[in-house]
Short mmCIF file of C-alpha atoms in Angstrom, two decimals:
data_model
loop_
_atom_site.label_atom_id
_atom_site.label_comp_id
_atom_site.label_asym_id
_atom_site.label_seq_id
_atom_site.Cartn_x
_atom_site.Cartn_y
_atom_site.Cartn_z
CA MET A 593 147.92 14.64 142.75
CA ARG A 594 151.55 13.68 143.10
CA ALA A 595 153.54 13.52 139.94
CA LYS A 596 155.84 10.67 139.17
CA ASN A 597 159.50 11.34 139.61
CA TYR A 598 160.65 11.23 136.02
CA GLU A 599 164.31 10.50 135.69
CA LEU A 600 166.14 11.49 132.56
CA LYS A 601 167.83 8.56 130.93
CA PRO A 602 171.50 9.02 130.10
CA GLY A 603 171.71 10.43 126.64
CA ALA A 604 168.27 11.99 126.92
CA GLN A 605 169.90 15.39 126.68
CA ASP A 606 171.49 14.72 123.32
CA GLY A 607 169.30 17.17 121.51
CA ILE A 608 169.85 19.82 124.13
CA THR A 609 172.63 22.37 123.92
CA ALA A 610 173.99 24.52 126.71
CA VAL A 611 172.25 27.77 127.61
CA LYS A 612 173.24 30.33 125.03
CA GLU A 613 175.36 33.27 126.03
CA GLN A 614 173.39 36.39 126.75
CA ASP A 615 172.97 38.01 123.37
CA GLN A 616 173.53 41.67 122.79
CA SER A 617 169.89 42.62 122.61
CA THR A 618 170.03 44.58 125.85
CA ARG A 619 172.46 46.98 124.24
CA LEU A 620 170.17 47.74 121.31
CA SER A 621 167.90 50.73 121.15
CA PRO A 622 164.20 50.13 121.96
CA ALA A 623 163.32 50.32 118.28
CA ARG A 624 165.94 47.74 117.39
CA ARG A 625 164.82 45.51 120.27
CA GLN A 626 161.24 45.81 119.08
CA GLY A 627 162.21 44.74 115.58
CA LYS A 628 164.26 41.93 117.02
CA ALA A 629 161.40 40.65 119.20
CA GLY A 630 159.09 40.66 116.20
CA ALA A 631 161.68 38.94 114.03
CA GLN A 632 162.14 36.17 116.58
CA VAL A 633 158.41 35.57 116.80
CA ALA A 634 158.13 35.72 113.01
CA GLU A 635 160.83 33.08 112.73
CA VAL A 636 158.94 30.59 114.87
CA SER A 637 155.29 31.48 114.38
CA GLY A 638 155.01 33.40 111.13
CA LYS A 639 155.40 36.99 109.96
CA ALA A 640 151.85 38.08 110.76
CA LEU A 641 152.27 37.19 114.41
CA GLY A 642 155.66 38.90 114.45
CA ARG A 643 154.16 42.10 113.06
CA MET A 644 151.34 41.91 115.61
CA VAL A 645 153.87 41.65 118.45
CA GLU A 646 155.78 44.64 117.07
CA ALA A 647 152.55 46.61 116.72
CA PHE A 648 151.52 45.96 120.32
CA MET A 649 155.00 46.90 121.53
CA LYS A 650 154.39 50.41 120.20
CA LEU A 651 151.82 50.92 122.95
CA PRO A 652 152.97 52.33 126.28
CA GLY A 653 153.61 49.85 129.05
CA ILE A 654 153.46 46.90 126.68
CA GLY A 655 156.78 45.07 126.64
CA ARG A 656 157.85 42.06 124.70
CA LYS A 657 156.12 39.47 126.87
CA SER A 658 152.82 41.33 127.12
CA ALA A 659 152.86 41.96 123.38
CA GLU A 660 153.26 38.26 122.71
CA ARG A 661 150.49 37.38 125.14
CA LEU A 662 148.17 39.93 123.52
CA ALA A 663 149.06 38.73 120.01
CA PHE A 664 148.18 35.16 120.91
CA ALA A 665 144.96 36.40 122.49
CA VAL A 666 143.97 38.17 119.27
CA LEU A 667 144.85 35.01 117.38
CA GLY A 668 142.47 33.04 119.60
CA MET A 669 139.59 35.48 119.14
CA GLN A 670 136.60 35.12 116.88
CA ARG A 671 137.32 36.79 113.55
CA GLU A 672 134.58 39.40 114.06
CA GLU A 673 135.84 40.28 117.50
CA ALA A 674 139.39 40.84 116.23
CA ALA A 675 138.06 42.84 113.28
CA GLY A 676 136.10 44.91 115.81
CA ILE A 677 139.30 45.93 117.56
CA ALA A 678 140.93 46.86 114.25
CA GLN A 679 137.87 48.92 113.31
CA ALA A 680 137.83 50.65 116.70
CA ILE A 681 141.42 51.78 116.12
CA LEU A 682 140.61 53.16 112.67
CA ASP A 683 137.41 54.85 113.88
CA LEU A 684 139.25 56.40 116.78
CA LYS A 685 141.80 58.03 114.51
CA ASN A 686 139.23 59.06 111.89
CA ASN A 687 136.38 60.30 114.05
CA THR A 688 137.89 62.03 117.03
CA ARG A 689 139.43 65.44 117.43
CA TYR A 690 139.96 68.05 120.10
CA CYS A 691 137.18 70.32 121.31
CA THR A 692 137.81 73.78 119.86
CA ARG A 693 136.98 75.32 123.22
CA CYS A 694 138.56 73.13 125.90
CA ASN A 695 140.66 70.58 123.94
CA ASN A 696 138.74 67.61 125.37
CA ILE A 697 138.44 64.60 123.06
CA THR A 698 135.25 64.83 121.01
CA GLU A 699 133.62 63.75 117.77
CA ASP A 700 132.06 67.16 117.22
CA GLU A 701 133.38 70.69 117.02
CA VAL A 702 132.60 71.36 120.67
CA CYS A 703 132.72 68.59 123.29
CA VAL A 704 129.79 67.26 125.25
CA ILE A 705 130.88 68.99 128.45
CA CYS A 706 131.20 72.41 126.82
CA ARG A 707 127.77 71.88 125.18
CA ASP A 708 126.06 70.80 128.41
CA GLU A 709 124.00 73.74 129.64
CA LYS A 710 123.62 72.23 133.08
CA ARG A 711 127.33 72.54 133.83
CA ASP A 712 128.60 75.40 135.94
CA ARG A 713 130.31 77.62 133.38
CA SER A 714 131.74 79.92 136.03
CA ARG A 715 134.36 77.34 137.09
CA ILE A 716 137.07 76.02 134.84
CA CYS A 717 139.31 73.16 135.85
CA VAL A 718 142.67 73.32 134.04
CA VAL A 719 144.43 70.02 133.30
CA GLU A 720 147.53 69.04 131.37
CA GLU A 721 146.06 66.39 129.06
CA PRO A 722 142.59 65.65 127.67
CA SER A 723 142.80 62.21 129.29
CA ASN A 724 142.87 63.91 132.70
CA ILE A 725 139.35 65.25 132.06
CA LEU A 726 138.04 61.70 132.01
CA ILE A 727 139.71 60.95 135.35
CA LEU A 728 138.18 64.02 136.99
CA GLU A 729 134.77 63.31 135.47
CA LYS A 730 134.82 59.84 136.99
CA THR A 731 134.88 61.30 140.48
CA GLY A 732 131.50 62.83 139.69
CA SER A 733 132.34 65.65 142.12
CA PHE A 734 133.01 68.50 139.69
CA ARG A 735 130.24 70.05 137.65
CA GLY A 736 132.13 72.91 136.06
CA CYS A 737 133.98 73.00 132.72
CA TYR A 738 137.53 72.05 131.76
CA HIS A 739 140.50 73.29 129.82
CA ALA A 740 143.30 70.99 128.67
CA LEU A 741 146.63 72.75 128.17
CA MET A 742 147.99 69.92 126.00
CA GLY A 743 151.11 69.66 128.12
CA ALA A 744 152.97 71.50 130.85
CA ILE A 745 155.72 74.08 130.98
CA SER A 746 159.07 72.30 130.84
CA PRO A 747 162.10 74.46 130.05
CA LEU A 748 164.37 71.39 129.92
CA ASP A 749 162.26 69.96 127.10
CA GLY A 750 162.04 73.34 125.43
CA ILE A 751 158.32 73.66 126.19
CA GLY A 752 157.37 77.19 127.18
CA PRO A 753 153.99 78.82 127.85
CA ASP A 754 153.60 79.62 124.15
CA ASP A 755 153.64 75.92 123.29
CA LEU A 756 150.58 75.29 125.47
CA ARG A 757 146.95 76.21 124.89
CA ILE A 758 147.11 79.04 127.39
CA ASP A 759 145.89 81.66 124.90
CA GLY A 760 142.66 79.72 124.49
CA LEU A 761 142.19 79.65 128.25
CA MET A 762 142.75 83.40 128.59
CA GLU A 763 140.25 83.98 125.76
CA ARG A 764 137.66 82.07 127.76
CA LEU A 765 138.33 84.15 130.87
CA LYS A 766 138.10 87.50 129.07
CA PRO A 767 134.31 87.90 128.70
CA GLY A 768 133.95 87.71 132.50
CA GLY A 769 131.55 85.56 134.49
CA ILE A 770 134.29 83.11 135.56
CA LYS A 771 134.45 82.85 139.34
CA GLU A 772 137.19 80.28 139.79
CA VAL A 773 139.96 78.53 137.92
CA ILE A 774 140.95 75.24 139.55
CA ILE A 775 144.44 74.18 138.49
CA ALA A 776 144.66 70.39 138.32
CA THR A 777 148.02 69.99 136.63
CA ASN A 778 150.18 67.11 137.88
CA PRO A 779 151.91 67.30 141.28
CA THR A 780 155.30 67.37 139.54
CA VAL A 781 157.87 70.10 138.94
CA LYS A 782 156.41 70.70 135.46
CA GLY A 783 152.83 70.76 136.69
CA GLU A 784 153.77 72.99 139.60
CA THR A 785 155.65 75.43 137.35
CA THR A 786 152.63 75.57 135.07
CA ALA A 787 150.28 76.12 138.01
CA LEU A 788 152.40 78.98 139.33
CA TYR A 789 152.63 80.58 135.90
CA LEU A 790 148.89 80.38 135.39
CA SER A 791 148.04 81.73 138.82
CA GLN A 792 150.24 84.79 138.22
CA LEU A 793 148.51 85.30 134.89
CA ILE A 794 144.94 84.83 136.09
CA LYS A 795 144.87 86.38 139.56
CA PRO A 796 145.25 89.97 138.23
CA LEU A 797 141.95 89.41 136.38
CA GLY A 798 140.20 89.18 139.76
CA ILE A 799 139.40 85.50 139.32
CA ALA A 800 139.95 83.07 142.21
CA VAL A 801 142.66 80.56 141.41
CA SER A 802 142.85 77.31 143.38
CA ARG A 803 145.11 74.29 143.27
CA ILE A 804 143.98 70.71 143.91
CA ALA A 805 145.11 69.34 147.26
CA TYR A 806 148.23 67.40 148.06
CA GLY A 807 147.98 64.69 150.68
CA LEU A 808 147.90 61.00 151.35
CA PRO A 809 146.14 58.90 148.72
CA VAL A 810 142.89 57.35 149.98
CA GLY A 811 143.55 53.82 151.15
CA GLY A 812 147.28 54.51 151.29
CA ASP A 813 149.57 53.76 154.18
CA ILE A 814 151.38 56.66 155.83
CA GLU A 815 154.36 54.36 156.25
CA TYR A 816 154.85 54.17 152.50
CA ALA A 817 154.24 57.82 151.70
CA ASP A 818 157.27 59.97 150.86
CA GLU A 819 158.27 62.82 153.13
CA SER A 820 157.11 65.62 150.85
CA THR A 821 153.65 64.07 150.60
CA VAL A 822 153.37 63.68 154.36
CA GLN A 823 154.59 67.27 154.80
CA ARG A 824 151.92 68.50 152.36
CA ALA A 825 149.30 66.36 154.08
CA LEU A 826 150.19 68.04 157.39
CA GLU A 827 150.17 71.52 155.89
CA GLY A 828 146.80 70.85 154.28
CA ARG A 829 145.15 69.45 157.41
CA ARG A 830 141.52 70.33 158.02
CA GLU A 831 139.54 70.63 161.21
CA MET A 832 137.38 67.61 161.94
CA MET B 1018 160.64 74.41 143.75
CA ARG B 1019 158.21 74.96 146.59
CA ALA B 1020 154.60 75.42 145.66
CA LYS B 1021 152.55 78.16 147.15
CA ASN B 1022 150.12 77.17 149.82
CA TYR B 1023 146.85 77.80 148.02
CA GLU B 1024 143.97 78.31 150.38
CA LEU B 1025 140.46 77.73 149.17
CA LYS B 1026 138.26 80.75 149.60
CA PRO B 1027 134.95 80.18 151.37
CA GLY B 1028 132.42 79.31 148.72
CA ALA B 1029 135.08 77.99 146.38
CA GLN B 1030 133.57 74.56 146.73
CA ASP B 1031 130.15 75.61 145.48
CA GLY B 1032 130.45 73.63 142.28
CA ILE B 1033 131.68 70.58 144.11
CA THR B 1034 129.36 67.91 145.44
CA ALA B 1035 130.17 65.27 148.02
CA VAL B 1036 131.89 62.06 146.96
CA LYS B 1037 129.31 59.84 145.34
CA GLU B 1038 128.27 56.65 147.01
CA GLN B 1039 130.04 53.61 145.67
CA ASP B 1040 127.95 52.58 142.70
CA GLN B 1041 126.93 49.03 142.05
CA SER B 1042 129.38 48.39 139.25
CA THR B 1043 131.38 45.91 141.31
CA ARG B 1044 128.36 43.63 141.41
CA LEU B 1045 127.98 43.59 137.63
CA SER B 1046 129.36 40.83 135.44
CA PRO B 1047 132.64 41.59 133.61
CA ALA B 1048 130.77 42.07 130.33
CA ARG B 1049 128.40 44.57 131.91
CA ARG B 1050 131.32 46.35 133.60
CA GLN B 1051 133.11 46.51 130.27
CA GLY B 1052 130.11 48.07 128.57
CA LYS B 1053 129.76 50.46 131.47
CA ALA B 1054 133.40 51.56 131.32
CA GLY B 1055 133.07 52.20 127.59
CA ALA B 1056 129.82 54.08 128.09
CA GLN B 1057 131.36 56.35 130.69
CA VAL B 1058 134.31 57.16 128.44
CA ALA B 1059 131.96 57.68 125.49
CA GLU B 1060 129.94 60.13 127.57
CA VAL B 1061 132.94 62.34 128.27
CA SER B 1062 135.24 61.80 125.31
CA GLY B 1063 133.13 60.51 122.46
CA LYS B 1064 131.81 57.16 121.25
CA ALA B 1065 134.90 56.18 119.25
CA LEU B 1066 137.12 56.40 122.31
CA GLY B 1067 134.53 54.47 124.32
CA ARG B 1068 134.48 51.69 121.75
CA MET B 1069 138.30 51.62 121.72
CA VAL B 1070 138.36 51.21 125.50
CA GLU B 1071 135.82 48.38 125.29
CA ALA B 1072 137.84 46.73 122.51
CA PHE B 1073 141.06 46.81 124.52
CA MET B 1074 139.26 45.45 127.58
CA LYS B 1075 138.57 42.27 125.61
CA LEU B 1076 142.28 41.46 125.74
CA PRO B 1077 143.59 39.43 128.67
CA GLY B 1078 145.15 41.35 131.53
CA ILE B 1079 143.85 44.67 130.23
CA GLY B 1080 141.52 46.25 132.75
CA ARG B 1081 139.61 49.46 132.60
CA LYS B 1082 142.52 51.76 133.46
CA SER B 1083 144.99 50.10 131.10
CA ALA B 1084 142.41 50.12 128.32
CA GLU B 1085 141.90 53.85 128.76
CA ARG B 1086 145.64 54.49 128.79
CA LEU B 1087 146.08 52.43 125.61
CA ALA B 1088 143.15 54.14 123.89
CA PHE B 1089 144.64 57.57 124.57
CA ALA B 1090 148.00 56.30 123.32
CA VAL B 1091 146.43 55.19 120.03
CA LEU B 1092 144.72 58.56 119.81
CA GLY B 1093 148.09 60.29 120.15
CA MET B 1094 149.75 58.16 117.46
CA GLN B 1095 150.43 59.12 113.87
CA ARG B 1096 147.55 57.99 111.67
CA GLU B 1097 149.74 55.51 109.73
CA GLU B 1098 151.08 53.98 112.91
CA ALA B 1099 147.57 53.39 114.29
CA ALA B 1100 146.43 52.04 110.93
CA GLY B 1101 149.43 49.70 111.06
CA ILE B 1102 148.19 48.17 114.30
CA ALA B 1103 144.70 47.72 112.85
CA GLN B 1104 146.18 46.08 109.75
CA ALA B 1105 148.37 43.78 111.86
CA ILE B 1106 145.26 42.52 113.66
CA LEU B 1107 143.43 41.82 110.40
CA ASP B 1108 146.49 40.16 108.82
CA LEU B 1109 146.98 38.02 111.88
CA LYS B 1110 143.45 36.65 111.66
CA ASN B 1111 143.51 36.27 107.89
CA ASN B 1112 146.98 34.85 107.30
CA THR B 1113 147.75 32.53 110.17
CA ARG B 1114 146.65 28.99 110.90
CA TYR B 1115 147.85 25.94 112.75
CA CYS B 1116 150.55 23.66 111.36
CA THR B 1117 148.88 20.46 110.15
CA ARG B 1118 151.64 18.41 111.75
CA CYS B 1119 152.42 20.00 115.13
CA ASN B 1120 149.74 22.73 115.55
CA ASN B 1121 152.31 25.53 115.79
CA ILE B 1122 151.21 28.91 114.43
CA THR B 1123 152.16 29.25 110.78
CA GLU B 1124 151.25 30.97 107.53
CA ASP B 1125 151.80 27.80 105.50
CA GLU B 1126 150.44 24.29 105.66
CA VAL B 1127 153.43 23.04 107.66
CA CYS B 1128 155.30 25.28 110.08
CA VAL B 1129 158.88 26.45 109.77
CA ILE B 1130 160.10 24.12 112.51
CA CYS B 1131 158.53 21.01 110.96
CA ARG B 1132 159.99 22.02 107.58
CA ASP B 1133 163.51 22.64 108.93
CA GLU B 1134 165.63 19.65 107.97
CA LYS B 1135 168.34 20.57 110.44
CA ARG B 1136 166.07 19.91 113.43
CA ASP B 1137 166.36 16.67 115.33
CA ARG B 1138 163.22 14.82 114.24
CA SER B 1139 163.78 12.03 116.74
CA ARG B 1140 162.73 14.21 119.68
CA ILE B 1141 159.29 15.73 120.10
CA CYS B 1142 158.53 18.23 122.82
CA VAL B 1143 154.83 18.16 123.74
CA VAL B 1144 153.27 21.43 124.92
CA GLU B 1145 149.74 22.54 125.77
CA GLU B 1146 149.47 25.63 123.57
CA PRO B 1147 151.16 26.82 120.36
CA SER B 1148 152.35 29.91 122.26
CA ASN B 1149 154.45 27.61 124.47
CA ILE B 1150 156.53 26.65 121.43
CA LEU B 1151 157.72 30.23 121.11
CA ILE B 1152 158.78 30.28 124.75
CA LEU B 1153 160.79 27.08 124.41
CA GLU B 1154 162.35 28.24 121.15
CA LYS B 1155 163.57 31.39 122.85
CA THR B 1156 165.76 29.36 125.17
CA GLY B 1157 167.64 28.18 122.09
CA SER B 1158 168.43 24.97 123.92
CA PHE B 1159 166.10 22.53 122.16
CA ARG B 1160 166.68 21.52 118.55
CA GLY B 1161 163.99 18.87 118.20
CA CYS B 1162 160.40 19.23 117.01
CA TYR B 1163 157.19 20.12 118.85
CA HIS B 1164 153.60 19.05 119.23
CA ALA B 1165 150.94 21.34 120.67
CA LEU B 1166 148.01 19.49 122.23
CA MET B 1167 145.75 22.57 122.06
CA GLY B 1168 144.87 22.26 125.71
CA ALA B 1169 145.21 19.87 128.64
CA ILE B 1170 143.07 17.13 130.14
CA SER B 1171 140.62 18.70 132.58
CA PRO B 1172 137.71 16.52 133.67
CA LEU B 1173 136.18 19.41 135.61
CA ASP B 1174 135.93 21.44 132.41
CA GLY B 1175 134.73 18.39 130.48
CA ILE B 1176 137.96 18.19 128.49
CA GLY B 1177 139.10 14.62 127.98
CA PRO B 1178 141.94 13.12 125.91
CA ASP B 1179 139.68 12.99 122.84
CA ASP B 1180 139.33 16.76 122.87
CA LEU B 1181 143.09 17.22 122.49
CA ARG B 1182 145.33 16.64 119.49
CA ILE B 1183 146.69 13.40 120.94
CA ASP B 1184 145.72 11.34 117.87
CA GLY B 1185 147.98 13.52 115.74
CA LEU B 1186 150.86 12.97 118.15
CA MET B 1187 150.39 9.18 118.12
CA GLU B 1188 150.32 9.25 114.33
CA ARG B 1189 153.70 10.96 114.36
CA LEU B 1190 155.14 8.33 116.70
CA LYS B 1191 153.86 5.36 114.69
CA PRO B 1192 156.39 5.26 111.82
CA GLY B 1193 159.22 4.83 114.35
CA GLY B 1194 162.48 6.74 114.56
CA ILE B 1195 161.33 8.79 117.55
CA LYS B 1196 163.77 8.38 120.45
CA GLU B 1197 162.24 10.67 123.04
CA VAL B 1198 159.06 12.54 123.85
CA ILE B 1199 159.64 15.45 126.26
CA ILE B 1200 156.45 16.45 127.99
CA ALA B 1201 156.43 20.19 128.65
CA THR B 1202 152.83 20.65 129.74
CA ASN B 1203 152.28 23.14 132.56
CA PRO B 1204 153.25 22.29 136.16
CA THR B 1205 149.58 22.30 137.16
CA VAL B 1206 147.08 19.58 138.00
CA LYS B 1207 145.79 19.66 134.39
CA GLY B 1208 149.26 19.61 132.88
CA GLU B 1209 150.36 16.85 135.25
CA THR B 1210 147.30 14.73 134.46
CA THR B 1211 147.99 15.15 130.77
CA ALA B 1212 151.66 14.25 131.23
CA LEU B 1213 150.78 11.09 133.13
CA TYR B 1214 148.19 10.07 130.53
CA LEU B 1215 150.64 10.60 127.67
CA SER B 1216 153.47 8.74 129.36
CA GLN B 1217 151.23 5.70 129.89
CA LEU B 1218 150.23 5.88 126.24
CA ILE B 1219 153.72 6.35 124.79
CA LYS B 1220 156.00 4.23 127.00
CA PRO B 1221 154.56 0.92 125.68
CA LEU B 1222 155.81 1.97 122.23
CA GLY B 1223 159.37 1.72 123.55
CA ILE B 1224 159.93 5.47 123.31
CA ALA B 1225 161.62 7.33 126.18
CA VAL B 1226 159.25 9.77 127.85
CA SER B 1227 160.66 12.62 129.95
CA ARG B 1228 159.12 15.49 131.89
CA ILE B 1229 160.64 18.97 132.19
CA ALA B 1230 162.13 19.68 135.62
CA TYR B 1231 160.47 21.28 138.60
CA GLY B 1232 162.57 23.52 140.78
CA LEU B 1233 163.34 27.04 141.81
CA PRO B 1234 163.04 29.65 139.06
CA VAL B 1235 166.41 31.14 138.08
CA GLY B 1236 166.95 34.40 139.94
CA GLY B 1237 164.21 33.48 142.39
CA ASP B 1238 164.48 33.63 146.15
CA ILE B 1239 164.05 30.39 148.09
CA GLU B 1240 162.29 32.42 150.77
CA TYR B 1241 159.43 33.22 148.40
CA ALA B 1242 159.10 29.79 146.82
CA ASP B 1243 156.13 27.67 147.86
CA GLU B 1244 156.70 24.44 149.74
CA SER B 1245 155.85 22.12 146.85
CA THR B 1246 158.36 23.86 144.62
CA VAL B 1247 161.09 23.62 147.23
CA GLN B 1248 160.20 19.96 147.78
CA ARG B 1249 160.47 19.30 144.03
CA ALA B 1250 163.72 21.24 143.87
CA LEU B 1251 165.13 18.99 146.60
CA GLU B 1252 163.89 15.79 144.93
CA GLY B 1253 165.36 16.89 141.63
CA ARG B 1254 168.78 17.83 143.03
CA ARG B 1255 171.81 17.04 140.90
CA GLU B 1256 175.38 16.30 141.87
CA MET B 1257 177.70 19.27 141.46
#
C-alpha cells in the first residue's frame, strides 16, 4: 500500500527540541555505561526492567540494545517460562562442577565421558576450556577422552604452566596405556605456546603427540582467508 | 612464533571415525531442535547446562551457539552475580505491569511519563509496543506523552482495531486539550495500515495528526538503501 504524504503543520514541532549533544557516555568505563543504560531504562520503564537490562549486559556479547530486547522479551513471556529461566540459572550454579579427572562440566564427581567404558581411553584430546569439549563432541568424530587445561599459557597475562591443570594431565599419562595426546588448543599464540610446551613435556614419555590441523574452514572462501591460514592449508595438503 | 609442523603418524587416526552424515535436525521444528540442542549439551556437560541452553534459546535472536556461549558464561560467573540475573528475571515478572493510561511499562498504576507534570500533555505519540517508548525517549527530543497500542492492525493475523488499545487512546482525546497526535507505528504494511486507520479516526475530532518521517537512516549509505526508502527520502526533502 502507498502511504499518504503527511505534511507537518507549522508549529507541529513545538514539543520537539533539537537533537541533544552527544553525551559523555562513550568516555565512561563499561561498568559505568552499564549502570547508565540501566538507569535510563529504569527512568522510563521502571527499576525492575532497568535491573534486567543491566543483568543481561553482564553476559558476553550482549550490548545495550540486545539487553533491552531480551528484557522486553522476558517481560512478554508467560510467568512460568520466565521463572524457568531463572531456575535454570540457579540450578546451573548449584548443580554443576568440574570433572575431577578431565575438568569437563558435570553434575557428578566424574563426567559422563570419563565414566563411559566404550570410549577409547588410550587417546586424550587436550583443550583449553571445558566448553571446547562440547564443540568437539558435536563433530561425533572423536571417541577418546578429553582434558581441559582451564586456560592457556600466556606470559603477558601472568599465566604460566603452573596455573593450568597440566599436573592432572601428566598424572593421567603416568600409568601408561595412553597411545596419543591430541592437542586441540586454540590456533592462537597462547594456544600454540601451550601446545609446544605440552609436546615437549609429553613426547619424552614415548606418547605420540598430535596437533589439530590448520587450514581453510569448510564452506569458506579462499579469497577471504588470511595469508597464514592459506600458507598452513598449503603445508597441510593431502594427496587426493 | 612458528608452530612445528606436526605430522600424524600412521594409525594415529584409529580413534577417529568419518564425518557423520548430516542428521535430520534441520527438518525438525524449532521446538524440537531446541530440545535436541539441550539434550546434546546435557549428554556431554550435564542436565543443568542443557536446561540453561534450552532456556536461553527461548529468547529472541538467541540461537543454539549463542545459548551455549551464554550458558558457559553464567557457569563462569560468581554465584551472587548469577543469582542476581535470576532474581532480576523474577522481579521483572512480579513487579512490572502496563500503565493504565498509556500502556508503558511501569511498577505503579500510572507510569512515570504520565505522572510527570512537566511533560507536554497536548501531544501524544502513538507507538505499537511499550518498548518503542524507550527508544523514542532516548532521543531526548520529544517531551509529550505516549500511547502504546499493544500491536498493529494485521488482517492476515486476525488482528483488527478492536484487538488494540485504540479505545483507550480515544478516551484520552475526548476531554479536549490535545493539539497533536504523532503516529510512530512501524514503517511496515501493518504500521502503515494502523496509521491510516488512526488518522481517519482522529482527524474528524479537529486534532492534528502527523506521521514520523521516512528517509535515509543517519550514517547510512544511499547505495545500500532500498528504492522505496530513497523514494520516500526524496518526497520528504526539506529546503536547506
